[in-house]
Short mmCIF file of C-alpha atoms in Angstrom, two decimals:
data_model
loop_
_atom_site.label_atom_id
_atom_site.label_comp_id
_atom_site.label_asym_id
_atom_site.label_seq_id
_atom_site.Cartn_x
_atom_site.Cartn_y
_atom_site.Cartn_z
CA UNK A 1 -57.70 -66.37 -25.46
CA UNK A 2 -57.27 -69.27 -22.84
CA UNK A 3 -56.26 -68.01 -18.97
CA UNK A 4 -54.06 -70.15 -16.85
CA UNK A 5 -57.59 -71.76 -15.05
CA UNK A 6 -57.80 -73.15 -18.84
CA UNK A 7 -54.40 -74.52 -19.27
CA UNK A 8 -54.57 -76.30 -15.98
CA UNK A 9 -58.31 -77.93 -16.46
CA UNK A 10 -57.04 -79.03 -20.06
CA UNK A 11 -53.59 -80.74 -18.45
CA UNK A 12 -55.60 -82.82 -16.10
CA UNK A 13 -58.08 -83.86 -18.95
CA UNK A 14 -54.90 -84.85 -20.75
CA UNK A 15 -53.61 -86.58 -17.41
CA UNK A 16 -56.82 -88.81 -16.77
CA UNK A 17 -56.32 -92.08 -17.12
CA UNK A 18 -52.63 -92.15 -17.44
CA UNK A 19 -50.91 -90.62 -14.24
CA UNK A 20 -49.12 -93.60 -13.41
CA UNK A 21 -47.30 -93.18 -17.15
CA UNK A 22 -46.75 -89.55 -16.70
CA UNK A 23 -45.75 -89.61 -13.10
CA UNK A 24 -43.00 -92.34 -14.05
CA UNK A 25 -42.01 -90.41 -17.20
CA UNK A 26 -41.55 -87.47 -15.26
CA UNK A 27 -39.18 -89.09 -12.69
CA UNK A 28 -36.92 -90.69 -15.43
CA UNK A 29 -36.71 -87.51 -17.11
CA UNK A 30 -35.88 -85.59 -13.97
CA UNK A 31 -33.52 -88.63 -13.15
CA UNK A 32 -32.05 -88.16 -16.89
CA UNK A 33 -31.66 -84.20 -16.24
CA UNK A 34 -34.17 -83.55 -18.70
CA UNK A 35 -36.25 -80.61 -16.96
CA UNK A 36 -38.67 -78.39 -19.52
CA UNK A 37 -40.28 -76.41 -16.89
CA UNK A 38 -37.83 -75.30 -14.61
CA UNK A 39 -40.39 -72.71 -11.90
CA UNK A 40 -40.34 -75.59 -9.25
CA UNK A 41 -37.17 -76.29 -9.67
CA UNK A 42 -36.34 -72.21 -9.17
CA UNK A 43 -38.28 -72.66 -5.87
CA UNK A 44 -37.01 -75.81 -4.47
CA UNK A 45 -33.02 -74.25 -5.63
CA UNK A 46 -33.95 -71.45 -3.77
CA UNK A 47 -35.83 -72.11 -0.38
CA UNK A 48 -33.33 -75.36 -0.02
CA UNK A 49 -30.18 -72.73 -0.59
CA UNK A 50 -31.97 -70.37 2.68
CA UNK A 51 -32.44 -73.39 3.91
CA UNK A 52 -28.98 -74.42 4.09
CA UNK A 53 -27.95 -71.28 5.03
CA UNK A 54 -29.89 -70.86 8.19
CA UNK A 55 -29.53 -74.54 9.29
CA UNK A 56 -25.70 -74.88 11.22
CA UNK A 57 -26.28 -78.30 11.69
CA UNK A 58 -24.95 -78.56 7.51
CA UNK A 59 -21.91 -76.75 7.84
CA UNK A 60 -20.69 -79.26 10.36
CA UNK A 61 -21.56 -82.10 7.52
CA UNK A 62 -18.95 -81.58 5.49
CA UNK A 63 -16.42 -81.10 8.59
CA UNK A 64 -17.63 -83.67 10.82
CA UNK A 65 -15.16 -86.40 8.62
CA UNK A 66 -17.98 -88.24 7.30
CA UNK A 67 -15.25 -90.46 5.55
CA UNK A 68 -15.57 -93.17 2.57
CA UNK A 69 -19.65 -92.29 2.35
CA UNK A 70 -19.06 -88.56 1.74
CA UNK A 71 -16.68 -89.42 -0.75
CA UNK A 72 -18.26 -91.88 -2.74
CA UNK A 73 -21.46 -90.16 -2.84
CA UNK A 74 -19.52 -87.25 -4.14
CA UNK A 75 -18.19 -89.47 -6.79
CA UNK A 76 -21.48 -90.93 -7.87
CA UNK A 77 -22.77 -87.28 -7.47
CA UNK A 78 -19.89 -86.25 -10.35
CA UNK A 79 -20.51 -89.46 -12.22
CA UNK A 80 -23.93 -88.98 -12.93
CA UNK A 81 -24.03 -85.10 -13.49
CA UNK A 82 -21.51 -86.17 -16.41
CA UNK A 83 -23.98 -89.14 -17.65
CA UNK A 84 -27.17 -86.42 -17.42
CA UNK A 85 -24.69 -83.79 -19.15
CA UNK A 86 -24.15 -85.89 -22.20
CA UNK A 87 -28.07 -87.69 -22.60
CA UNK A 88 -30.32 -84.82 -21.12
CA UNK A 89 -30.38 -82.76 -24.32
CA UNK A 90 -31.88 -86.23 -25.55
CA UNK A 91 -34.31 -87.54 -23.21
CA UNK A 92 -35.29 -83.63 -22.80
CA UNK A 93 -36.53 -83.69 -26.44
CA UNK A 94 -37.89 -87.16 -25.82
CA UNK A 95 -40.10 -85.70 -23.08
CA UNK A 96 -41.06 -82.88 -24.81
CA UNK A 97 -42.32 -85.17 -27.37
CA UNK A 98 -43.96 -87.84 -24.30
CA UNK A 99 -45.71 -84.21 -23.34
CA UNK A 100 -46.97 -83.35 -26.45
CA UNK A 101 -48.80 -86.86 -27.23
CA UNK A 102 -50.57 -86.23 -23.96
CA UNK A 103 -51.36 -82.50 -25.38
CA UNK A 104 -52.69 -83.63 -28.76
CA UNK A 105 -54.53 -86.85 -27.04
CA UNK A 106 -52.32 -89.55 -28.65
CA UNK A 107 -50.83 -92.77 -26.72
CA UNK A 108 -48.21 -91.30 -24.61
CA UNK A 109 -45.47 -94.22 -23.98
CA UNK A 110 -42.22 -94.20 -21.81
CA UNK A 111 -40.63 -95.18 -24.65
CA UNK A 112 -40.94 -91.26 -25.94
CA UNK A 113 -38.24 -90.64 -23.66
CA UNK A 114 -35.51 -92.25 -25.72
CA UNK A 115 -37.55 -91.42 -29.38
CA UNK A 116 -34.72 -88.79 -29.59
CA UNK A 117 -31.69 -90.86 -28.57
CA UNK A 118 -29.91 -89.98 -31.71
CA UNK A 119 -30.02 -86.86 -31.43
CA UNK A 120 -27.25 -86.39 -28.33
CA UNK A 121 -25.74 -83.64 -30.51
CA UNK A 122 -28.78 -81.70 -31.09
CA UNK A 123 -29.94 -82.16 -27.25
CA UNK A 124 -26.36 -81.19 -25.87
CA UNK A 125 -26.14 -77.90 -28.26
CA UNK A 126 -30.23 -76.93 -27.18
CA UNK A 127 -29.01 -77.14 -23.54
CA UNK A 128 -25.89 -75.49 -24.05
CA UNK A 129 -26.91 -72.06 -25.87
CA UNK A 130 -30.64 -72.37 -24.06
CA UNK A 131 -28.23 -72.14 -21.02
CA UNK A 132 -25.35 -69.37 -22.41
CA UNK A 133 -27.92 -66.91 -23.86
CA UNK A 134 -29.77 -66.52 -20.08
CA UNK A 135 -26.73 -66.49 -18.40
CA UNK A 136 -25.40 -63.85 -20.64
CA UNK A 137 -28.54 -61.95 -20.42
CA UNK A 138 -28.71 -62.52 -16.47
CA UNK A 139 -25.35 -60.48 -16.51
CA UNK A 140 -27.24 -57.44 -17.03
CA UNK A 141 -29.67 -57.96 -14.52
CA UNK A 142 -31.65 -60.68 -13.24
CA UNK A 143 -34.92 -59.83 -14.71
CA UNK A 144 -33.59 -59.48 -18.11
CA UNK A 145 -32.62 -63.35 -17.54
CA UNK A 146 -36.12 -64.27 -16.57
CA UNK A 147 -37.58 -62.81 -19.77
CA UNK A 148 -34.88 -64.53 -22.10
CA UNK A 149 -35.89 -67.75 -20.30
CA UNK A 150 -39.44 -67.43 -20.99
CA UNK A 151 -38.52 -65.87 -24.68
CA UNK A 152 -36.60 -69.55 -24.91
CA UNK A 153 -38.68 -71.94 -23.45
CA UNK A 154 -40.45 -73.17 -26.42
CA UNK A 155 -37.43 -74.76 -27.62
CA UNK A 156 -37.63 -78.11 -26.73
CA UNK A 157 -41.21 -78.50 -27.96
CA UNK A 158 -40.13 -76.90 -31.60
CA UNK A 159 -36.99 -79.16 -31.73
CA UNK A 160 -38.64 -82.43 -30.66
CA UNK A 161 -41.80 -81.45 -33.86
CA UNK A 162 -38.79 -80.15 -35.88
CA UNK A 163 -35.69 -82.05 -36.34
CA UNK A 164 -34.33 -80.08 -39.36
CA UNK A 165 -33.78 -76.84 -37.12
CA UNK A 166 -30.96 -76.56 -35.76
CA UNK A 167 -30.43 -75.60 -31.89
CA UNK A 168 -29.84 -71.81 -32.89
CA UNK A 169 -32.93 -71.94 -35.65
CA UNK A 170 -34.96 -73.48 -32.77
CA UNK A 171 -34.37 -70.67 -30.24
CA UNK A 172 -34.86 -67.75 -32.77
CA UNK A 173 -38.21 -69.62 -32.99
CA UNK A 174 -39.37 -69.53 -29.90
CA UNK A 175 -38.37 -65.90 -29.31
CA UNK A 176 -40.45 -65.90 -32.31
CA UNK A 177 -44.02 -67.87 -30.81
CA UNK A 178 -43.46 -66.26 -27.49
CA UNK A 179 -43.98 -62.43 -28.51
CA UNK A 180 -46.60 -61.35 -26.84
CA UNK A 181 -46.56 -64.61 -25.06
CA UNK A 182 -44.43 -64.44 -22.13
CA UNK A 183 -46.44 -63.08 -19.56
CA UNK A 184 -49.01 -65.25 -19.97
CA UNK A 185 -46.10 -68.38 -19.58
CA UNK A 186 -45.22 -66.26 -16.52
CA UNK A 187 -48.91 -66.21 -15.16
CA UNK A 188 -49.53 -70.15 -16.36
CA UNK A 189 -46.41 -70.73 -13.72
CA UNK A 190 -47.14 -68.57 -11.39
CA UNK A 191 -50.65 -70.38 -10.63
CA UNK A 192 -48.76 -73.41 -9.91
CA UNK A 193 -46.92 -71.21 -7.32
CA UNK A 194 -49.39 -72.73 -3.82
CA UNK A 195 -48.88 -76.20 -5.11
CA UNK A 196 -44.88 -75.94 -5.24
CA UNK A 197 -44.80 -74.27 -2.16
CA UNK A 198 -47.33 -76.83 -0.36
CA UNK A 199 -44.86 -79.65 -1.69
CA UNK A 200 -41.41 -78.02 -0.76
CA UNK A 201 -42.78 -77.44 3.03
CA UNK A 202 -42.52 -81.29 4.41
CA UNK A 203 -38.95 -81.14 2.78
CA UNK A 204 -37.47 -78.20 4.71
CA UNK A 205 -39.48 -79.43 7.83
CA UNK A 206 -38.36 -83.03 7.39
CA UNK A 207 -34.57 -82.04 6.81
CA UNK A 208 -34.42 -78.89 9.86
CA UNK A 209 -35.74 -81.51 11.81
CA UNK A 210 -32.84 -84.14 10.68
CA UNK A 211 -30.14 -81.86 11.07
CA UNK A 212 -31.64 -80.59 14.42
CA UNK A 213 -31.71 -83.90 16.07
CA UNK A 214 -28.56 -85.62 14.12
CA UNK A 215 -25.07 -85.65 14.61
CA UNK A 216 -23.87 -87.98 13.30
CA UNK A 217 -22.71 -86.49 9.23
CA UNK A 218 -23.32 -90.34 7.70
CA UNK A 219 -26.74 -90.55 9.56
CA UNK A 220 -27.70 -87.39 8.64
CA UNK A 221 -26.78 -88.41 4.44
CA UNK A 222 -29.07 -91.65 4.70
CA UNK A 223 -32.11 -89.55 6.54
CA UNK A 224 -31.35 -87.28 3.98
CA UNK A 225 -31.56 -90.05 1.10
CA UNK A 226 -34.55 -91.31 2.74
CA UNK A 227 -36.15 -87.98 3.20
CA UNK A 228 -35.69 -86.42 -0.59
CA UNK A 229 -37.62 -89.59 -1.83
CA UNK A 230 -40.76 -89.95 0.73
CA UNK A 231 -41.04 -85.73 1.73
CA UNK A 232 -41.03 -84.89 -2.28
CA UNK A 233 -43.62 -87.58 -3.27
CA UNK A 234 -45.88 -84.12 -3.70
CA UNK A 235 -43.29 -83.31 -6.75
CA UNK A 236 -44.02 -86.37 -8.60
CA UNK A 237 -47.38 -85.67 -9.41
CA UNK A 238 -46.78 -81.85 -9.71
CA UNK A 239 -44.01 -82.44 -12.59
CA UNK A 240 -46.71 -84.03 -15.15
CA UNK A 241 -49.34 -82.20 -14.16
CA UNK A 242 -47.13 -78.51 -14.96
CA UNK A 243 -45.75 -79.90 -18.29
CA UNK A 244 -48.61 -80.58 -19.63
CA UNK A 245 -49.63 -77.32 -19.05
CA UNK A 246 -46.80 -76.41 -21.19
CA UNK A 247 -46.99 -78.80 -23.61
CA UNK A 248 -50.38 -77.33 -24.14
CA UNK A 249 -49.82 -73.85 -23.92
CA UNK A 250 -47.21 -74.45 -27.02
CA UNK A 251 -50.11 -76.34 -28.86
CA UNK A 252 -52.46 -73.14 -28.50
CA UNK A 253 -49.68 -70.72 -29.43
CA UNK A 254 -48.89 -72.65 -32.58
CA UNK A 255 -52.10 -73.30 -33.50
CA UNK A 256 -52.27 -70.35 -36.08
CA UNK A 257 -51.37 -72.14 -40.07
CA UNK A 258 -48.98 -69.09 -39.47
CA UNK A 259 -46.78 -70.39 -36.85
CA UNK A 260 -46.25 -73.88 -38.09
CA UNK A 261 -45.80 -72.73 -41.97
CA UNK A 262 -43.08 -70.78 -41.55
CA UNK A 263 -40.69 -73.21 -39.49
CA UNK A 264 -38.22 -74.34 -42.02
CA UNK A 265 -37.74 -78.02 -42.09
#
């Protein structure tokens, strides 16, 4: 049985030699909406949200009048969450399959990313009931939410090897894979824990410090800009190097004739 110490040291094997494709890959796909492993983005939601919270300087953003540059970014903002609602489905099973070239050693090309473009439907429906079932099961309590999301994480991976399953077929799948399997998905993200932390630290420094010294709400939106892309540079190599983690941790899960037989196609 691998540990977490193994999934990581067989990631950055997979990662030699082509961080600059997987770094880029990961940015597009984050870009696109297309997130498979979602811990960092737990942390970042959550630290930025106390962040927020704690920091009165925001507050007086959105009621300082920033005018025409408040409302067009909140226009753009709407826009694109529209554009990522309708392709991330997509790209996210084109990254899944980008991840799992890297995982089985094969060329892994940018071009992975839209290798499921036709598949909008498919893509849409995965993030849709991925997304219902844990919020239904989060209605109970939070930690029955967390174990549904682990139970359903495997998705992605089985829909992008897979394209005869449906969205539904897929999930009942990975609840399938991941029996037994869950708290060792927990663990493998958990390790990556320091790392997130270490890279979400210049943020919330960077931005308390912005709204500390700023007062003006359409300065404080370009520092902001500026900020996100230079103070999260840590992310960028983070993002590859946790899903290929995954995208080998599904690889040695499946790896029993077993798991793969039974899949209908």
């Amino acid at each position: 049985m691998k540990f977490s110490a193994d999934y990581r040291a067989l990631a950055l094997d997979a990662l030699r030699g082509r961080w600059k494709t997987a770094v880029l890959a990961g940015l597009i796909a984050s870009l696109l909406g297309a997130n498979i492993v979602s811990s960092s983005d737990r942390v970042i939601s959550n630290m930025s949200q106390n962040a927020n919270g704690d920091t009165p300087g925001f507050a007086g953003l959105f009621s300082t009048g920033s005018g025409g540059v408040l409302a067009v970014l909140v226009i753009c903002i709407l826009a694109w969450a529209v554009f990522t609602v309708i392709v991330g489905g997509a790209v996210r099973l084109g990254y899944a399959r980008f991840n799992l070239n890297l995982a089985d050693g094969r060329d892994a090309a940018l071009s992975d990313l839209a290798s499921q473009k036709h598949r909008l439907w498919d893509g849409f429906c995965m993030n849709f009931l991925q997304g219902l079932y844990v919020a239904l099961w989060s209605l109970l309590l939070f930690i029955p939410g967390v174990v549904k999301a682990y139970s359903y994480a495997m998705t992605p991976y089985i829909m992008a090897e897979h394209p005869g399953l449906t969205a539904n077929e897929a999930i009942t799948e990975s609840r399938r894979i991941m029996d037994g399997n869950k708290w060792r998905l927990f663990c493998l993200d958990l390790s990556f824990l320091g790392w997130e932390l270490l890279c979400t630290l210049p943020m919330l420094i960077g931005f308390s410090l912005v709204f500390f010294f700023t007062h003006s709400a359409d300065t404080v939106l370009v520092l902001l800009f500026l900020l996100s892309i230079l103070l999260s540079a840590g992310f960028f190599f983070l993002r590859p190097y946790e899903e290929a983690a995954w995208a080998i941790f599904y690889r040695d899960i499946t790896a029993a004739p077993s798991d793969t037989e039974e899949i209908r196609e």
